[in-house]
């Protein structure tokens, strides 16, 4: 679907609450855009239950291009829960586009962490917090564990925390707060 500044909020931001929305920022004069477009359409059609494609003509919608920092096209940004969760710039071969979409539509970082913690049996309180989507509780517990740990155990706890930061996104207030706390704990 073609999206403009007028309907971007409804068609992309709001719809990304229910399923992933991939936005293709393109222009008619852009050769690589004409190559990438059909690849995106074909790969997204194969995942129609999990992802939606929105196309934004940057020439007709310069304010959207500016808002999302588009400096080169084609630019592809994937939205979930109203925010950008993955992106790439430039034409990509079909296999790379398929991998991008598979990562987007697969289990979230939270779901992967829950499964991993369930399988290993470690950090049951962190797992329970993640299952309740209580990110602050989960991060508080991870950082406290990291502060008390050393060596390989500490490195593992740091990696788990970083994966959770990725789920929340760089701009999330909890990411900012707990990234600082984690850094002061380990350095």
PDB file of C-alpha atoms in Angstrom:
ATOM      1  CA  UNK A   1       0.000   0.000   0.000  1.00  0.00           C
ATOM      2  CA  UNK A   2       1.154   3.516  -0.702  1.00  0.00           C
ATOM      3  CA  UNK A   3       1.359   5.671   2.406  1.00  0.00           C
ATOM      4  CA  UNK A   4       1.566   9.449   2.739  1.00  0.00           C
ATOM      5  CA  UNK A   5       2.234  11.859   5.564  1.00  0.00           C
ATOM      6  CA  UNK A   6      -1.530  12.126   6.076  1.00  0.00           C
ATOM      7  CA  UNK A   7      -2.083   8.420   6.783  1.00  0.00           C
ATOM      8  CA  UNK A   8       1.348   7.257   8.022  1.00  0.00           C
ATOM      9  CA  UNK A   9       0.302   7.335  11.683  1.00  0.00           C
ATOM     10  CA  UNK A  10      -2.766   5.163  11.052  1.00  0.00           C
ATOM     11  CA  UNK A  11      -1.334   2.799   8.418  1.00  0.00           C
ATOM     12  CA  UNK A  12       2.138   2.275   9.895  1.00  0.00           C
ATOM     13  CA  UNK A  13       2.391   3.309  13.531  1.00  0.00           C
ATOM     14  CA  UNK A  14      -1.042   2.072  14.662  1.00  0.00           C
ATOM     15  CA  UNK A  15      -1.017  -1.081  12.539  1.00  0.00           C
ATOM     16  CA  UNK A  16       2.448  -1.984  13.839  1.00  0.00           C
ATOM     17  CA  UNK A  17       0.814  -2.625  17.212  1.00  0.00           C
ATOM     18  CA  UNK A  18      -0.766  -5.769  15.703  1.00  0.00           C
ATOM     19  CA  UNK A  19       1.800  -6.944  13.156  1.00  0.00           C
ATOM     20  CA  UNK A  20       5.134  -5.886  11.722  1.00  0.00           C
ATOM     21  CA  UNK A  21       4.974  -3.135   9.106  1.00  0.00           C
ATOM     22  CA  UNK A  22       7.859  -2.770   6.673  1.00  0.00           C
ATOM     23  CA  UNK A  23       8.179   0.672   5.101  1.00  0.00           C
ATOM     24  CA  UNK A  24       9.956   1.003   1.763  1.00  0.00           C
ATOM     25  CA  UNK A  25      11.162   4.595   1.293  1.00  0.00           C
ATOM     26  CA  UNK A  26      11.655   4.962  -2.472  1.00  0.00           C
ATOM     27  CA  UNK A  27      11.423   7.322  -5.483  1.00  0.00           C
ATOM     28  CA  UNK A  28      10.378   6.728  -9.089  1.00  0.00           C
ATOM     29  CA  UNK A  29      13.760   7.870 -10.485  1.00  0.00           C
ATOM     30  CA  UNK A  30      15.727   5.443  -8.246  1.00  0.00           C
ATOM     31  CA  UNK A  31      17.002   2.384 -10.145  1.00  0.00           C
ATOM     32  CA  UNK A  32      17.870   0.306  -7.062  1.00  0.00           C
ATOM     33  CA  UNK A  33      14.375   1.078  -5.697  1.00  0.00           C
ATOM     34  CA  UNK A  34      12.830  -0.492  -8.813  1.00  0.00           C
ATOM     35  CA  UNK A  35      14.988  -3.585  -8.223  1.00  0.00           C
ATOM     36  CA  UNK A  36      14.239  -3.901  -4.500  1.00  0.00           C
ATOM     37  CA  UNK A  37      10.505  -3.166  -4.710  1.00  0.00           C
ATOM     38  CA  UNK A  38       9.429  -6.428  -6.388  1.00  0.00           C
ATOM     39  CA  UNK A  39      11.720  -8.463  -4.111  1.00  0.00           C
ATOM     40  CA  UNK A  40      10.142  -6.889  -1.016  1.00  0.00           C
ATOM     41  CA  UNK A  41       6.641  -7.426  -2.393  1.00  0.00           C
ATOM     42  CA  UNK A  42       7.259 -11.089  -3.204  1.00  0.00           C
ATOM     43  CA  UNK A  43       8.921 -11.880   0.126  1.00  0.00           C
ATOM     44  CA  UNK A  44       6.277 -10.034   2.141  1.00  0.00           C
ATOM     45  CA  UNK A  45       3.466 -11.728   0.192  1.00  0.00           C
ATOM     46  CA  UNK A  46       4.961 -15.041   1.342  1.00  0.00           C
ATOM     47  CA  UNK A  47       4.592 -13.805   4.951  1.00  0.00           C
ATOM     48  CA  UNK A  48       1.257 -11.999   4.547  1.00  0.00           C
ATOM     49  CA  UNK A  49      -0.096 -13.130   7.920  1.00  0.00           C
ATOM     50  CA  UNK A  50       2.868 -11.666   9.796  1.00  0.00           C
ATOM     51  CA  UNK A  51       3.985  -8.526   7.974  1.00  0.00           C
ATOM     52  CA  UNK A  52       2.558  -5.660   5.941  1.00  0.00           C
ATOM     53  CA  UNK A  53       4.343  -3.559   3.295  1.00  0.00           C
ATOM     54  CA  UNK A  54       3.916   0.224   3.128  1.00  0.00           C
ATOM     55  CA  UNK A  55       5.602   2.278   0.423  1.00  0.00           C
ATOM     56  CA  UNK A  56       6.538   5.938   0.908  1.00  0.00           C
ATOM     57  CA  UNK A  57       7.540   8.046  -2.092  1.00  0.00           C
ATOM     58  CA  UNK A  58      10.204  10.341  -0.590  1.00  0.00           C
ATOM     59  CA  UNK A  59       9.711  12.975  -3.298  1.00  0.00           C
ATOM     60  CA  UNK A  60       5.999  13.272  -2.507  1.00  0.00           C
ATOM     61  CA  UNK A  61       6.514  12.963   1.271  1.00  0.00           C
ATOM     62  CA  UNK A  62       9.741  14.785   2.165  1.00  0.00           C
ATOM     63  CA  UNK A  63       8.596  15.398   5.755  1.00  0.00           C
ATOM     64  CA  UNK A  64       8.414  11.623   6.386  1.00  0.00           C
ATOM     65  CA  UNK A  65      11.828  11.150   4.809  1.00  0.00           C
ATOM     66  CA  UNK A  66      13.200  13.850   7.093  1.00  0.00           C
ATOM     67  CA  UNK A  67      11.448  12.508  10.217  1.00  0.00           C
ATOM     68  CA  UNK A  68      12.974   9.067   9.693  1.00  0.00           C
ATOM     69  CA  UNK A  69      16.424  10.273   8.695  1.00  0.00           C
ATOM     70  CA  UNK A  70      16.338   8.975   5.138  1.00  0.00           C
ATOM     71  CA  UNK A  71      19.620   9.950   3.496  1.00  0.00           C
ATOM     72  CA  UNK A  72      19.802   7.284   0.799  1.00  0.00           C
ATOM     73  CA  UNK A  73      17.238   5.162  -0.980  1.00  0.00           C
ATOM     74  CA  UNK A  74      15.948   2.602  -1.109  1.00  0.00           C
ATOM     75  CA  UNK A  75      15.676   2.649   2.661  1.00  0.00           C
ATOM     76  CA  UNK A  76      13.666   0.008   4.463  1.00  0.00           C
ATOM     77  CA  UNK A  77      12.490   0.397   8.046  1.00  0.00           C
ATOM     78  CA  UNK A  78      10.538  -2.221   9.973  1.00  0.00           C
ATOM     79  CA  UNK A  79       8.098  -1.079  12.649  1.00  0.00           C
ATOM     80  CA  UNK A  80       6.740  -3.019  15.617  1.00  0.00           C
ATOM     81  CA  UNK A  81       4.829  -1.512  18.502  1.00  0.00           C
ATOM     82  CA  UNK A  82       5.021   1.931  16.921  1.00  0.00           C
ATOM     83  CA  UNK A  83       8.805   2.119  16.600  1.00  0.00           C
ATOM     84  CA  UNK A  84      11.579   1.180  14.199  1.00  0.00           C
ATOM     85  CA  UNK A  85      13.008  -2.211  15.176  1.00  0.00           C
ATOM     86  CA  UNK A  86      15.149  -3.045  12.132  1.00  0.00           C
ATOM     87  CA  UNK A  87      16.326  -1.337   8.958  1.00  0.00           C
ATOM     88  CA  UNK A  88      18.630  -1.416   5.965  1.00  0.00           C
ATOM     89  CA  UNK A  89      19.620   0.862   3.096  1.00  0.00           C
ATOM     90  CA  UNK A  90      20.204  -0.146  -0.507  1.00  0.00           C
ATOM     91  CA  UNK A  91      19.017  -2.941  -2.729  1.00  0.00           C
ATOM     92  CA  UNK A  92      19.486  -6.417  -1.277  1.00  0.00           C
ATOM     93  CA  UNK A  93      19.336  -9.834  -2.940  1.00  0.00           C
ATOM     94  CA  UNK A  94      16.211 -11.927  -2.299  1.00  0.00           C
ATOM     95  CA  UNK A  95      17.961 -14.178   0.245  1.00  0.00           C
ATOM     96  CA  UNK A  96      19.032 -11.164   2.334  1.00  0.00           C
ATOM     97  CA  UNK A  97      15.530  -9.686   2.211  1.00  0.00           C
ATOM     98  CA  UNK A  98      14.084 -13.061   3.229  1.00  0.00           C
ATOM     99  CA  UNK A  99      16.496 -13.260   6.183  1.00  0.00           C
ATOM    100  CA  UNK A 100      15.616  -9.693   7.247  1.00  0.00           C
ATOM    101  CA  UNK A 101      11.912 -10.557   7.213  1.00  0.00           C
ATOM    102  CA  UNK A 102      12.405 -13.900   8.950  1.00  0.00           C
ATOM    103  CA  UNK A 103      14.262 -12.175  11.782  1.00  0.00           C
ATOM    104  CA  UNK A 104      11.500  -9.574  11.980  1.00  0.00           C
ATOM    105  CA  UNK A 105       8.632 -12.059  12.046  1.00  0.00           C
ATOM    106  CA  UNK A 106      10.340 -14.664  14.202  1.00  0.00           C
ATOM    107  CA  UNK A 107      10.252 -14.697  17.981  1.00  0.00           C
ATOM    108  CA  UNK A 108      11.068 -11.379  19.627  1.00  0.00           C
ATOM    109  CA  UNK A 109      14.171 -10.984  21.782  1.00  0.00           C
ATOM    110  CA  UNK A 110      11.909 -11.228  24.847  1.00  0.00           C
ATOM    111  CA  UNK A 111      10.394 -14.492  23.611  1.00  0.00           C
ATOM    112  CA  UNK A 112      13.843 -15.873  22.808  1.00  0.00           C
ATOM    113  CA  UNK A 113      15.138 -14.914  26.264  1.00  0.00           C
ATOM    114  CA  UNK A 114      12.143 -16.529  27.972  1.00  0.00           C
ATOM    115  CA  UNK A 115      12.652 -19.761  26.029  1.00  0.00           C
ATOM    116  CA  UNK A 116      16.395 -19.759  26.714  1.00  0.00           C
ATOM    117  CA  UNK A 117      15.946 -19.143  30.444  1.00  0.00           C
ATOM    118  CA  UNK A 118      13.207 -21.760  30.661  1.00  0.00           C
ATOM    119  CA  UNK A 119      15.427 -24.333  28.934  1.00  0.00           C
ATOM    120  CA  UNK A 120      18.488 -23.575  31.059  1.00  0.00           C
ATOM    121  CA  UNK A 121      16.552 -23.244  34.312  1.00  0.00           C
ATOM    122  CA  UNK A 122      18.586 -20.203  35.291  1.00  0.00           C
ATOM    123  CA  UNK A 123      17.280 -16.847  36.533  1.00  0.00           C
ATOM    124  CA  UNK A 124      13.664 -17.928  37.139  1.00  0.00           C
ATOM    125  CA  UNK A 125      12.759 -14.507  38.592  1.00  0.00           C
ATOM    126  CA  UNK A 126      14.036 -12.754  35.461  1.00  0.00           C
ATOM    127  CA  UNK A 127      12.116 -15.190  33.267  1.00  0.00           C
ATOM    128  CA  UNK A 128       8.918 -14.615  35.274  1.00  0.00           C
ATOM    129  CA  UNK A 129       9.318 -10.840  34.969  1.00  0.00           C
ATOM    130  CA  UNK A 130       9.796 -11.152  31.207  1.00  0.00           C
ATOM    131  CA  UNK A 131       6.723 -13.372  30.930  1.00  0.00           C
ATOM    132  CA  UNK A 132       4.719 -10.625  32.687  1.00  0.00           C
ATOM    133  CA  UNK A 133       6.378  -8.052  30.386  1.00  0.00           C
ATOM    134  CA  UNK A 134       7.786  -6.299  33.449  1.00  0.00           C
ATOM    135  CA  UNK A 135      10.979  -5.125  31.778  1.00  0.00           C
ATOM    136  CA  UNK A 136      12.131  -2.898  34.621  1.00  0.00           C
ATOM    137  CA  UNK A 137      11.943  -5.774  37.117  1.00  0.00           C
ATOM    138  CA  UNK A 138      13.817  -8.063  34.702  1.00  0.00           C
ATOM    139  CA  UNK A 139      16.549  -5.464  34.085  1.00  0.00           C
ATOM    140  CA  UNK A 140      16.873  -4.658  37.782  1.00  0.00           C
ATOM    141  CA  UNK A 141      17.441  -8.347  38.528  1.00  0.00           C
ATOM    142  CA  UNK A 142      19.906  -8.805  35.636  1.00  0.00           C
ATOM    143  CA  UNK A 143      21.995  -5.799  36.640  1.00  0.00           C
ATOM    144  CA  UNK A 144      22.008  -6.880  40.316  1.00  0.00           C
ATOM    145  CA  UNK A 145      23.112 -10.383  39.299  1.00  0.00           C
ATOM    146  CA  UNK A 146      25.833  -8.924  37.066  1.00  0.00           C
ATOM    147  CA  UNK A 147      27.095  -6.757  39.933  1.00  0.00           C
ATOM    148  CA  UNK A 148      27.491  -9.840  42.128  1.00  0.00           C
ATOM    149  CA  UNK A 149      28.970 -12.081  39.425  1.00  0.00           C
ATOM    150  CA  UNK A 150      32.432 -12.381  37.918  1.00  0.00           C
ATOM    151  CA  UNK A 151      34.116 -13.816  34.854  1.00  0.00           C
ATOM    152  CA  UNK A 152      32.060 -15.792  32.356  1.00  0.00           C
ATOM    153  CA  UNK A 153      28.886 -15.535  34.464  1.00  0.00           C
ATOM    154  CA  UNK A 154      29.085 -11.743  34.460  1.00  0.00           C
ATOM    155  CA  UNK A 155      29.689 -11.706  30.699  1.00  0.00           C
ATOM    156  CA  UNK A 156      26.609 -13.887  30.175  1.00  0.00           C
ATOM    157  CA  UNK A 157      24.455 -11.566  32.297  1.00  0.00           C
ATOM    158  CA  UNK A 158      25.734  -8.559  30.363  1.00  0.00           C
ATOM    159  CA  UNK A 159      24.854 -10.292  27.051  1.00  0.00           C
ATOM    160  CA  UNK A 160      21.350 -11.086  28.327  1.00  0.00           C
ATOM    161  CA  UNK A 161      20.884  -7.448  29.371  1.00  0.00           C
ATOM    162  CA  UNK A 162      22.074  -6.163  25.999  1.00  0.00           C
ATOM    163  CA  UNK A 163      19.623  -8.464  24.208  1.00  0.00           C
ATOM    164  CA  UNK A 164      16.820  -7.035  26.324  1.00  0.00           C
ATOM    165  CA  UNK A 165      17.984  -3.498  25.505  1.00  0.00           C
ATOM    166  CA  UNK A 166      17.651  -4.476  21.853  1.00  0.00           C
ATOM    167  CA  UNK A 167      14.051  -5.552  22.453  1.00  0.00           C
ATOM    168  CA  UNK A 168      13.206  -2.219  24.054  1.00  0.00           C
ATOM    169  CA  UNK A 169      15.147  -0.075  21.580  1.00  0.00           C
ATOM    170  CA  UNK A 170      17.916   2.454  22.096  1.00  0.00           C
ATOM    171  CA  UNK A 171      15.543   5.331  22.853  1.00  0.00           C
ATOM    172  CA  UNK A 172      13.517   3.558  25.550  1.00  0.00           C
ATOM    173  CA  UNK A 173      13.975   5.168  28.995  1.00  0.00           C
ATOM    174  CA  UNK A 174      14.649   1.783  30.624  1.00  0.00           C
ATOM    175  CA  UNK A 175      17.409   1.069  28.107  1.00  0.00           C
ATOM    176  CA  UNK A 176      19.043   4.401  28.870  1.00  0.00           C
ATOM    177  CA  UNK A 177      18.770   3.962  32.634  1.00  0.00           C
ATOM    178  CA  UNK A 178      19.870   0.339  32.858  1.00  0.00           C
ATOM    179  CA  UNK A 179      22.604   0.615  30.252  1.00  0.00           C
ATOM    180  CA  UNK A 180      24.188   3.275  32.477  1.00  0.00           C
ATOM    181  CA  UNK A 181      23.710   1.171  35.611  1.00  0.00           C
ATOM    182  CA  UNK A 182      25.151  -1.875  33.914  1.00  0.00           C
ATOM    183  CA  UNK A 183      28.168   0.071  32.645  1.00  0.00           C
ATOM    184  CA  UNK A 184      28.898   1.478  36.104  1.00  0.00           C
ATOM    185  CA  UNK A 185      28.580  -2.025  37.552  1.00  0.00           C
ATOM    186  CA  UNK A 186      31.037  -3.681  35.204  1.00  0.00           C
ATOM    187  CA  UNK A 187      33.588  -0.885  34.715  1.00  0.00           C
TER     188      UNK A 187
END
